[in-house]
PDB file of N, CA and C in Angstrom:
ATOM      1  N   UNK A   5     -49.206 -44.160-154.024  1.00  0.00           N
ATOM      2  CA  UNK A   5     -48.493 -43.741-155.220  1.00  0.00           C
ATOM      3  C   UNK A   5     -47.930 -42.321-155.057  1.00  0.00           C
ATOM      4  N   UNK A   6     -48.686 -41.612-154.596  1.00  0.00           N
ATOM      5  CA  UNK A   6     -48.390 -40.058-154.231  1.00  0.00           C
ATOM      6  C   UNK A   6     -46.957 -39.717-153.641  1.00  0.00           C
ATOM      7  N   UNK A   7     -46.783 -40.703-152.579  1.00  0.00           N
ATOM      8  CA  UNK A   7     -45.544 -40.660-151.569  1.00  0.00           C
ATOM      9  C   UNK A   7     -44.605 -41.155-152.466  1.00  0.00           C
ATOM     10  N   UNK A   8     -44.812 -42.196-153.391  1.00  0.00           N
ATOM     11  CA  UNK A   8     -43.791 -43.163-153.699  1.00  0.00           C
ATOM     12  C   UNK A   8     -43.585 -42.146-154.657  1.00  0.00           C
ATOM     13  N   UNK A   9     -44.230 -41.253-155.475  1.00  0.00           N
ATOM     14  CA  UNK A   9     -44.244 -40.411-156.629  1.00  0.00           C
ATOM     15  C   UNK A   9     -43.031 -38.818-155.641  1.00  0.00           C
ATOM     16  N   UNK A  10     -43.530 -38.523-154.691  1.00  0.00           N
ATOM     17  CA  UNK A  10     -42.716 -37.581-153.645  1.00  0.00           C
ATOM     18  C   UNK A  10     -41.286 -38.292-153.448  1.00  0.00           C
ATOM     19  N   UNK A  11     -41.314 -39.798-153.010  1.00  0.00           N
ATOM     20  CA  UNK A  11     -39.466 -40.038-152.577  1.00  0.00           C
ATOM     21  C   UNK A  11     -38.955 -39.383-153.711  1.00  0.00           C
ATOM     22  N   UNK A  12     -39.115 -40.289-155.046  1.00  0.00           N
ATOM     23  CA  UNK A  12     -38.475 -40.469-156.261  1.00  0.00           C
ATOM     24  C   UNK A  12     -37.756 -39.347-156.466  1.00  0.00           C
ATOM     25  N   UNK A  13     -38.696 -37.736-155.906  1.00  0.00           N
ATOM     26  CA  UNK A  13     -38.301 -36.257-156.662  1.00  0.00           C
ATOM     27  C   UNK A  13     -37.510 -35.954-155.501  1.00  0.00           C
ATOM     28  N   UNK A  14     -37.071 -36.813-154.647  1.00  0.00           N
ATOM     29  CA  UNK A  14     -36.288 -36.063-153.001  1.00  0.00           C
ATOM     30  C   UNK A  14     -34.984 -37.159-152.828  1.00  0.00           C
ATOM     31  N   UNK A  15     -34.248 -36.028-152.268  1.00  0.00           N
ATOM     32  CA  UNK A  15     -32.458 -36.918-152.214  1.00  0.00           C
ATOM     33  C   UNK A  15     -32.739 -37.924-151.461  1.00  0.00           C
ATOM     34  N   UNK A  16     -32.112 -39.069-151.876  1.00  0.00           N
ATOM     35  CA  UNK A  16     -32.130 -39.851-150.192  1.00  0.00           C
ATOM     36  C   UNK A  16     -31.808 -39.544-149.399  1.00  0.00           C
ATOM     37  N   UNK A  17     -32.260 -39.947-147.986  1.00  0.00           N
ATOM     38  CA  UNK A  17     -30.987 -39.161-146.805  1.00  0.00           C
ATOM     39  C   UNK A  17     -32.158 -37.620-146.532  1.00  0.00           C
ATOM     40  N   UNK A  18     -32.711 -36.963-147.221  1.00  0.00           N
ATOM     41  CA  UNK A  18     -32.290 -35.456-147.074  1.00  0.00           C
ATOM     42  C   UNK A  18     -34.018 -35.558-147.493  1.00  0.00           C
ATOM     43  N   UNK A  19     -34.719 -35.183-146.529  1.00  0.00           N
ATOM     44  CA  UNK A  19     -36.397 -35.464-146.560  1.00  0.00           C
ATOM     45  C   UNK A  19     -36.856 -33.713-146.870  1.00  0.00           C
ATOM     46  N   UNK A  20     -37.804 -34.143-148.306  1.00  0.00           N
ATOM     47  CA  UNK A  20     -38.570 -33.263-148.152  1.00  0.00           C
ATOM     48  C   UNK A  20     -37.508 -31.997-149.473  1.00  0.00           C
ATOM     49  N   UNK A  21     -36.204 -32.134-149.980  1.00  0.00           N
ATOM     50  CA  UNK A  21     -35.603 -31.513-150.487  1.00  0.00           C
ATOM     51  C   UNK A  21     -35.378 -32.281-152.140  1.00  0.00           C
ATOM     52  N   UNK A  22     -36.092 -30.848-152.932  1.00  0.00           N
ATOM     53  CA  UNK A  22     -35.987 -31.621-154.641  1.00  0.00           C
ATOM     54  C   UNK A  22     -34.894 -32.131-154.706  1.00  0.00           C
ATOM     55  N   UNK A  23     -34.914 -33.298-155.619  1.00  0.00           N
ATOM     56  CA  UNK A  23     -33.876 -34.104-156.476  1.00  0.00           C
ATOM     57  C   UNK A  23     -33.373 -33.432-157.443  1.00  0.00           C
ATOM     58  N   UNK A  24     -31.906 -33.248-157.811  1.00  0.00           N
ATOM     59  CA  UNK A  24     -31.536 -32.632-159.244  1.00  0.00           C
ATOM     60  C   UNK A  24     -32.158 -33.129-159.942  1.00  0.00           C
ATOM     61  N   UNK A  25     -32.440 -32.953-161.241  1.00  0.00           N
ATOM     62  CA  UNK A  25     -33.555 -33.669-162.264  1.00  0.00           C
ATOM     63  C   UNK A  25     -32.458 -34.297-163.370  1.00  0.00           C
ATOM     64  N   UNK A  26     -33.107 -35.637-163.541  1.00  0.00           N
ATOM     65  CA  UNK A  26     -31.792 -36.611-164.307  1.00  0.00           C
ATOM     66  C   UNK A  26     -31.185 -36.543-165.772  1.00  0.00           C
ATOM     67  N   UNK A  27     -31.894 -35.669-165.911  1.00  0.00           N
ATOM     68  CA  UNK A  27     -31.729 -34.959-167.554  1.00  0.00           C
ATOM     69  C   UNK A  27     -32.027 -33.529-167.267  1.00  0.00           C
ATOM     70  N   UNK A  28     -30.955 -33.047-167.519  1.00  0.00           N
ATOM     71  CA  UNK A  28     -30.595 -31.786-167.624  1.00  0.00           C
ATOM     72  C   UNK A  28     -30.461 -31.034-168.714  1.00  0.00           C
ATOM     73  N   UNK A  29     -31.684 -29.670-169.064  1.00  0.00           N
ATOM     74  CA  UNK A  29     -31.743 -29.349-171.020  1.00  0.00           C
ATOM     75  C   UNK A  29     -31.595 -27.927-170.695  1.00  0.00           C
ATOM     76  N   UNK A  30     -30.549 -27.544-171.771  1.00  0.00           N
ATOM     77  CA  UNK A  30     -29.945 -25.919-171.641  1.00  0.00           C
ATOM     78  C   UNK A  30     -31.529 -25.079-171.478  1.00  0.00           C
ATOM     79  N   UNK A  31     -31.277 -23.848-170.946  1.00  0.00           N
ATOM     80  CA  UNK A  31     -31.919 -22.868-171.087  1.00  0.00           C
ATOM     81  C   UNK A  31     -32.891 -22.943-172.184  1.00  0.00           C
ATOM     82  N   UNK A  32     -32.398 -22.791-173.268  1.00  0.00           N
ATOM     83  CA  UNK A  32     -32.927 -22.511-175.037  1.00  0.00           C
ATOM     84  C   UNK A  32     -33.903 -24.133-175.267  1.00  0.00           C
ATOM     85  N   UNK A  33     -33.389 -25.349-174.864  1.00  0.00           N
ATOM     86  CA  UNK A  33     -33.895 -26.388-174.777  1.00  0.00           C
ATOM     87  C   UNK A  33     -35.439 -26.867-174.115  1.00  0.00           C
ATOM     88  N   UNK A  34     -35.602 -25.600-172.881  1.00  0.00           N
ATOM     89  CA  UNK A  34     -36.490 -25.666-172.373  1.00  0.00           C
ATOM     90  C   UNK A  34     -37.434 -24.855-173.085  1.00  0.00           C
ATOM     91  N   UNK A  35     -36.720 -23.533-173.427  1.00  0.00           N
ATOM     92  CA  UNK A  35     -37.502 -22.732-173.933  1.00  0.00           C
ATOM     93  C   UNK A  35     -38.273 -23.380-175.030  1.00  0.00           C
ATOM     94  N   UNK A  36     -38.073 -23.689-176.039  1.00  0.00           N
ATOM     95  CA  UNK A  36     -38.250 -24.756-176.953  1.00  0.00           C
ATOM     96  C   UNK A  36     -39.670 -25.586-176.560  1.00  0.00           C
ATOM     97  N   UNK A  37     -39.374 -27.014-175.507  1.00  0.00           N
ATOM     98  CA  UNK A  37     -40.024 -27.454-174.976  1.00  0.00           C
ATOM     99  C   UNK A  37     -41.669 -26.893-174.431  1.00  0.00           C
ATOM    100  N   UNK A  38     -40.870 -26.036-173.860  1.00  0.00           N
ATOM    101  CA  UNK A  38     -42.381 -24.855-173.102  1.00  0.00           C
ATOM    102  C   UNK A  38     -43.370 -24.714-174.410  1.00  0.00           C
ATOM    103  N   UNK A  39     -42.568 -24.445-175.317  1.00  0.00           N
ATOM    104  CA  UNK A  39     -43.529 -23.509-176.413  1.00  0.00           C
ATOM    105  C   UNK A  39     -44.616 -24.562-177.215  1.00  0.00           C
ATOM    106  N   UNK A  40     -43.664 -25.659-177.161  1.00  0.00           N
ATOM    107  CA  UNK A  40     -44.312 -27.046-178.118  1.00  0.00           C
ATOM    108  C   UNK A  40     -45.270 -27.591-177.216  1.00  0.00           C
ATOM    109  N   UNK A  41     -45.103 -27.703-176.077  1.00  0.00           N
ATOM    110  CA  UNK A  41     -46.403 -27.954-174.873  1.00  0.00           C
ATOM    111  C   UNK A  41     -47.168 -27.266-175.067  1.00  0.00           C
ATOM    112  N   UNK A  42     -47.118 -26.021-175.268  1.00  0.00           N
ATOM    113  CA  UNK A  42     -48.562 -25.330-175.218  1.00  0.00           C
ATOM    114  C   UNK A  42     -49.026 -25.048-176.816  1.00  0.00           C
ATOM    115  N   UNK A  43     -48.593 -26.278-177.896  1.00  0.00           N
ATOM    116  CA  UNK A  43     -48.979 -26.817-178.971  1.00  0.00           C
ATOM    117  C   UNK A  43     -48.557 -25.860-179.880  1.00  0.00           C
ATOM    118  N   UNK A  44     -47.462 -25.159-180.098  1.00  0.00           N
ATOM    119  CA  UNK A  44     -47.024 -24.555-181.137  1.00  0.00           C
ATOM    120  C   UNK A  44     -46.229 -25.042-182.352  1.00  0.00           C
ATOM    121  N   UNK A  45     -46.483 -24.233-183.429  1.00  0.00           N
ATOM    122  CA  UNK A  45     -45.551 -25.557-184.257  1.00  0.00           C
ATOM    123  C   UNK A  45     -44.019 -24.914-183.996  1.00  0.00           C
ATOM    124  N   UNK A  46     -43.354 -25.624-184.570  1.00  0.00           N
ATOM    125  CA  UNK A  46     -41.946 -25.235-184.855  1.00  0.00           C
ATOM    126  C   UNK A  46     -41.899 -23.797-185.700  1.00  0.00           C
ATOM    127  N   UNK A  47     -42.662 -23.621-186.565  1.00  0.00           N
ATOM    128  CA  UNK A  47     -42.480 -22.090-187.081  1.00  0.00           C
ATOM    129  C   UNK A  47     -42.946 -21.132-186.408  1.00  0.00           C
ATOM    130  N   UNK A  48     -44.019 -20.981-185.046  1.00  0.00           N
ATOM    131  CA  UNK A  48     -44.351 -20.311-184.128  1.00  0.00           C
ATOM    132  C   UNK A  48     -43.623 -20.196-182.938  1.00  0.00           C
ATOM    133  N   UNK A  49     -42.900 -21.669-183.159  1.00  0.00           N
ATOM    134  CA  UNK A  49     -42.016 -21.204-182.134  1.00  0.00           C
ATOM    135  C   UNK A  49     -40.725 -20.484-182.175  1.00  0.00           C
ATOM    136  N   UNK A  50     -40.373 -20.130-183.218  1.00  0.00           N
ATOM    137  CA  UNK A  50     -39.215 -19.918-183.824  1.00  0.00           C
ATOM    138  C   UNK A  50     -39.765 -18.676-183.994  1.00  0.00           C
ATOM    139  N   UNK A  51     -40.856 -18.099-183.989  1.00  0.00           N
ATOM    140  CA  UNK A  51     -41.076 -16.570-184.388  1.00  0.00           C
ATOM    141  C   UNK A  51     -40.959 -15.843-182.739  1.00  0.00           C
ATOM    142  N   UNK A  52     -41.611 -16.886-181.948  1.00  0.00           N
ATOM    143  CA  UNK A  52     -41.806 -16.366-180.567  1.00  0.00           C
ATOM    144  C   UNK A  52     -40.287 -16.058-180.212  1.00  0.00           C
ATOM    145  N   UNK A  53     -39.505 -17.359-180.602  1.00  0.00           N
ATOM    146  CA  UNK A  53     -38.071 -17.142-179.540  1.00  0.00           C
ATOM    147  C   UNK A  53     -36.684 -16.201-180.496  1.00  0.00           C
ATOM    148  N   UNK A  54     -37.789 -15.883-181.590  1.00  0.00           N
ATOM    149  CA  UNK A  54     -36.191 -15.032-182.118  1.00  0.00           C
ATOM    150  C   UNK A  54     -35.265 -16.071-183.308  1.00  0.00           C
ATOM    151  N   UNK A  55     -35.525 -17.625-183.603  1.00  0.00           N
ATOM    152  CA  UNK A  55     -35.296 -18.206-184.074  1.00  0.00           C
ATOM    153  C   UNK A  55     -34.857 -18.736-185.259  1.00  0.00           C
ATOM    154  N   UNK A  56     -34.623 -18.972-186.123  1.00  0.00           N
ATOM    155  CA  UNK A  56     -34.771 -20.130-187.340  1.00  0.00           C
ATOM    156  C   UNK A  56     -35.597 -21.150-187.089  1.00  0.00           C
ATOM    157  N   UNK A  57     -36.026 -21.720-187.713  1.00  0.00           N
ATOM    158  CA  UNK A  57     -37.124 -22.825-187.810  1.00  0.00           C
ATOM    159  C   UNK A  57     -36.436 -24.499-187.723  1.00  0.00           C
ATOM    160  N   UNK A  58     -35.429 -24.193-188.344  1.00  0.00           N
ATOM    161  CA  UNK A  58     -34.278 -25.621-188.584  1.00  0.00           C
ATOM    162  C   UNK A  58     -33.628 -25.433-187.288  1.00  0.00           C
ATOM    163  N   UNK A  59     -33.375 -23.862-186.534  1.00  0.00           N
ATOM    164  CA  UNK A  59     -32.655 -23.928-185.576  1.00  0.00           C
ATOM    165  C   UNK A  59     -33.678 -24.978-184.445  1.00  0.00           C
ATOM    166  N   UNK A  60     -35.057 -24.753-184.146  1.00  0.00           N
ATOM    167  CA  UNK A  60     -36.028 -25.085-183.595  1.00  0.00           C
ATOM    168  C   UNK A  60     -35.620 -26.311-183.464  1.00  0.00           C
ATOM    169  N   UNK A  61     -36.079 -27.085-184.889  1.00  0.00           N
ATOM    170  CA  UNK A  61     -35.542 -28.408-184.937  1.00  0.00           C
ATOM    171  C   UNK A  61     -35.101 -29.136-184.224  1.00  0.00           C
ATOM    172  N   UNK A  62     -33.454 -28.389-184.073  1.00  0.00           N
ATOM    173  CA  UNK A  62     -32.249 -28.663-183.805  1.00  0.00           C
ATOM    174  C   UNK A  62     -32.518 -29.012-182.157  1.00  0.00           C
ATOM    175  N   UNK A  63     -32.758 -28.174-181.434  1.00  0.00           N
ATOM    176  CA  UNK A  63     -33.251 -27.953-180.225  1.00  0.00           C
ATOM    177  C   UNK A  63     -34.231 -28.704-179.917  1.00  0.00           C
ATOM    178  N   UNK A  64     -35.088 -29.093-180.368  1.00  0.00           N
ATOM    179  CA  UNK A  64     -36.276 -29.900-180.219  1.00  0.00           C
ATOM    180  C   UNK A  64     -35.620 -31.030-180.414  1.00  0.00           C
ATOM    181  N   UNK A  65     -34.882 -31.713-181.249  1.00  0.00           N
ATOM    182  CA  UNK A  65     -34.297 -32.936-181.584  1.00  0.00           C
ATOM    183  C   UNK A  65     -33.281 -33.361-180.407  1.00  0.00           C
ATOM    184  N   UNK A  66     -32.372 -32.233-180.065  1.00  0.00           N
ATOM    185  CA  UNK A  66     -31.246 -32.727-179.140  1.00  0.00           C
ATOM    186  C   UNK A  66     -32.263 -32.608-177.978  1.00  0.00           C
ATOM    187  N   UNK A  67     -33.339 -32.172-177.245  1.00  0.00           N
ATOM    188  CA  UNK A  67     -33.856 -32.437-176.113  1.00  0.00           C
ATOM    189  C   UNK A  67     -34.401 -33.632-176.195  1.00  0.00           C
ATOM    190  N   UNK A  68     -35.277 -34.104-176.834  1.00  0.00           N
ATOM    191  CA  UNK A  68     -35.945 -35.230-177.390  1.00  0.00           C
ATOM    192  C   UNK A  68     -34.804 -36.620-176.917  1.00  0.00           C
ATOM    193  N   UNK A  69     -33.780 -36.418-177.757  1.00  0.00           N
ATOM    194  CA  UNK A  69     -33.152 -37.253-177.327  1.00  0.00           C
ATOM    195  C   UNK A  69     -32.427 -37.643-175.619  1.00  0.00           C
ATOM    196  N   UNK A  70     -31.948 -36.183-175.269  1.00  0.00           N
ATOM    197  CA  UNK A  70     -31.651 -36.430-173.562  1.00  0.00           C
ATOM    198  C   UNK A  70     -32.489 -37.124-172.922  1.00  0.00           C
ATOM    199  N   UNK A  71     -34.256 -36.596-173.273  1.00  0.00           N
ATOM    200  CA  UNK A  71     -34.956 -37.235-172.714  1.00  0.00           C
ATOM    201  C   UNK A  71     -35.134 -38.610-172.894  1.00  0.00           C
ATOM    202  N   UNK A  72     -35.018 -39.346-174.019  1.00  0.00           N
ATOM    203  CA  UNK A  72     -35.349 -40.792-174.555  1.00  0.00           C
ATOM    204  C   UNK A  72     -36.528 -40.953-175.308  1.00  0.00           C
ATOM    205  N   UNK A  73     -37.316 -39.444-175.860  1.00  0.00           N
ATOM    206  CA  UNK A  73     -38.549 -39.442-176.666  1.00  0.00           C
ATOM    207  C   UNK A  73     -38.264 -39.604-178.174  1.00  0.00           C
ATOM    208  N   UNK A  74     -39.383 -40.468-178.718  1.00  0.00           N
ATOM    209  CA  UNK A  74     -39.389 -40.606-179.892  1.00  0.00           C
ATOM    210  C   UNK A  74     -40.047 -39.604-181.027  1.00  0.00           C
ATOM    211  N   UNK A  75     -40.488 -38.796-180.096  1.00  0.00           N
ATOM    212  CA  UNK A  75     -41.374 -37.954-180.961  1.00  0.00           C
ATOM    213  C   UNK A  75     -41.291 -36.196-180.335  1.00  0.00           C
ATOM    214  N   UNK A  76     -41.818 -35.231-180.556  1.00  0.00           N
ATOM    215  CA  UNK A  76     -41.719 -33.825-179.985  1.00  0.00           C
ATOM    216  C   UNK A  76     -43.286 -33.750-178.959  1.00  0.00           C
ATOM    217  N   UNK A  77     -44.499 -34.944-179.070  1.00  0.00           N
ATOM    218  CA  UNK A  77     -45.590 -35.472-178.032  1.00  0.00           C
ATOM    219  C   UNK A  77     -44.792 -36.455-176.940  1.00  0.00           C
ATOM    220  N   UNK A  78     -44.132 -37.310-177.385  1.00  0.00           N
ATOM    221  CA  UNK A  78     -43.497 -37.922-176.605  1.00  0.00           C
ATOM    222  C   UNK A  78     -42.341 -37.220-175.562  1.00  0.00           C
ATOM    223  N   UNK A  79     -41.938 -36.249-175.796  1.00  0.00           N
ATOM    224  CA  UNK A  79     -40.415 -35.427-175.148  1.00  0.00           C
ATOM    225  C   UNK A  79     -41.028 -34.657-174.410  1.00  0.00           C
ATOM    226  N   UNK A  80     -42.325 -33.383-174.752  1.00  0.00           N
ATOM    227  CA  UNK A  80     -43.180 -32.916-173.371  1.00  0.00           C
ATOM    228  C   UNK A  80     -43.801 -34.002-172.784  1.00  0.00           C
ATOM    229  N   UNK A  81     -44.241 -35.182-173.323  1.00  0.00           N
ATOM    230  CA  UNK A  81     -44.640 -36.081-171.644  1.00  0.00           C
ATOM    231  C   UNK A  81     -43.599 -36.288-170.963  1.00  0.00           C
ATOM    232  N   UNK A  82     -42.680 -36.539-171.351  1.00  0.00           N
ATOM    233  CA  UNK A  82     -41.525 -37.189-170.771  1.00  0.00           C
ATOM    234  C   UNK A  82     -40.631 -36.112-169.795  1.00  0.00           C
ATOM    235  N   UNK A  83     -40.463 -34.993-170.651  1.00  0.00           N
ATOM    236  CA  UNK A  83     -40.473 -33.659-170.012  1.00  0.00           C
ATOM    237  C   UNK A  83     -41.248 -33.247-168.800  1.00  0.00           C
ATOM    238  N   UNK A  84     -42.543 -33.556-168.526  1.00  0.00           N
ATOM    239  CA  UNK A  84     -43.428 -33.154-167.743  1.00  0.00           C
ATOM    240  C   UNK A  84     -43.224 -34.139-166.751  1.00  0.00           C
ATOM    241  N   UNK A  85     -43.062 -35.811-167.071  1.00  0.00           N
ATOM    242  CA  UNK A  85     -42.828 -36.435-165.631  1.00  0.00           C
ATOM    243  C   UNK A  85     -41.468 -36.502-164.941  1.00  0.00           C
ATOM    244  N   UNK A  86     -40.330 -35.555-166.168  1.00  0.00           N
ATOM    245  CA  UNK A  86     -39.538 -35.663-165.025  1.00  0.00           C
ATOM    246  C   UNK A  86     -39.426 -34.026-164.346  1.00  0.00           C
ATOM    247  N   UNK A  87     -40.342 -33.468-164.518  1.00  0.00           N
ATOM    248  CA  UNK A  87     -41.034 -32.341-163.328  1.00  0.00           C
ATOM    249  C   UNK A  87     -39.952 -31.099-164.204  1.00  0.00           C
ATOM    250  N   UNK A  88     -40.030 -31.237-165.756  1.00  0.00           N
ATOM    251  CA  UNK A  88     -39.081 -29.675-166.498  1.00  0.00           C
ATOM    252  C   UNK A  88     -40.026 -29.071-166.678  1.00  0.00           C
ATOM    253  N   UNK A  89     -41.375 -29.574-166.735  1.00  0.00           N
ATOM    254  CA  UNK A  89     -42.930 -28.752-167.262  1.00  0.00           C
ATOM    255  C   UNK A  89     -43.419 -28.826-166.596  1.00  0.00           C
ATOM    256  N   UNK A  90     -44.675 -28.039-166.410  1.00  0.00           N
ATOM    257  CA  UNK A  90     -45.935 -27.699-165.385  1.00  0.00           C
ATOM    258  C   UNK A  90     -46.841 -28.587-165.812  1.00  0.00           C
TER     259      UNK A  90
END
């Protein structure tokens, strides 16, 4: 599984070199993300990043969706296996 888990993140052709990642989330998108992983609410996170709270939202909602998550638990897993989180 390990290896098969290693191709997936590497170009074909080109051994051993990361894959662009298939969903791609602005700067602010990640930032976002990061903060809600390490279980913050939306009003903490919005104090941390300088924010609005609806702006949060906003950001949390449009990543959510790039990713295909139904939820802001669902978008950091989903986030995390496609290697945007630690």
């Amino acid at each position: 599984a390990d290896e098969a888990d290693r191709a997936a993140r590497t170009r074909p052709g080109v051994s051993g070199i990361p894959a662009e990642p298939a969903v791609r989330l602005t700067p602010r998108e990640h930032d976002v993300l990061r903060h809600v992983a390490a279980g913050r609410t939306n009003a903490a996170v919005a104090e941390a990043l300088g924010l609005r709270t609806t702006t949060v939202k906003a950001y949390l909602k449009t990543a959510a969706r790039k990713l295909g998550a139904a939820n802001r638990v669902d978008a950091v897993r989903l986030a995390r296996e496609a290697g945007l989180l630690p």
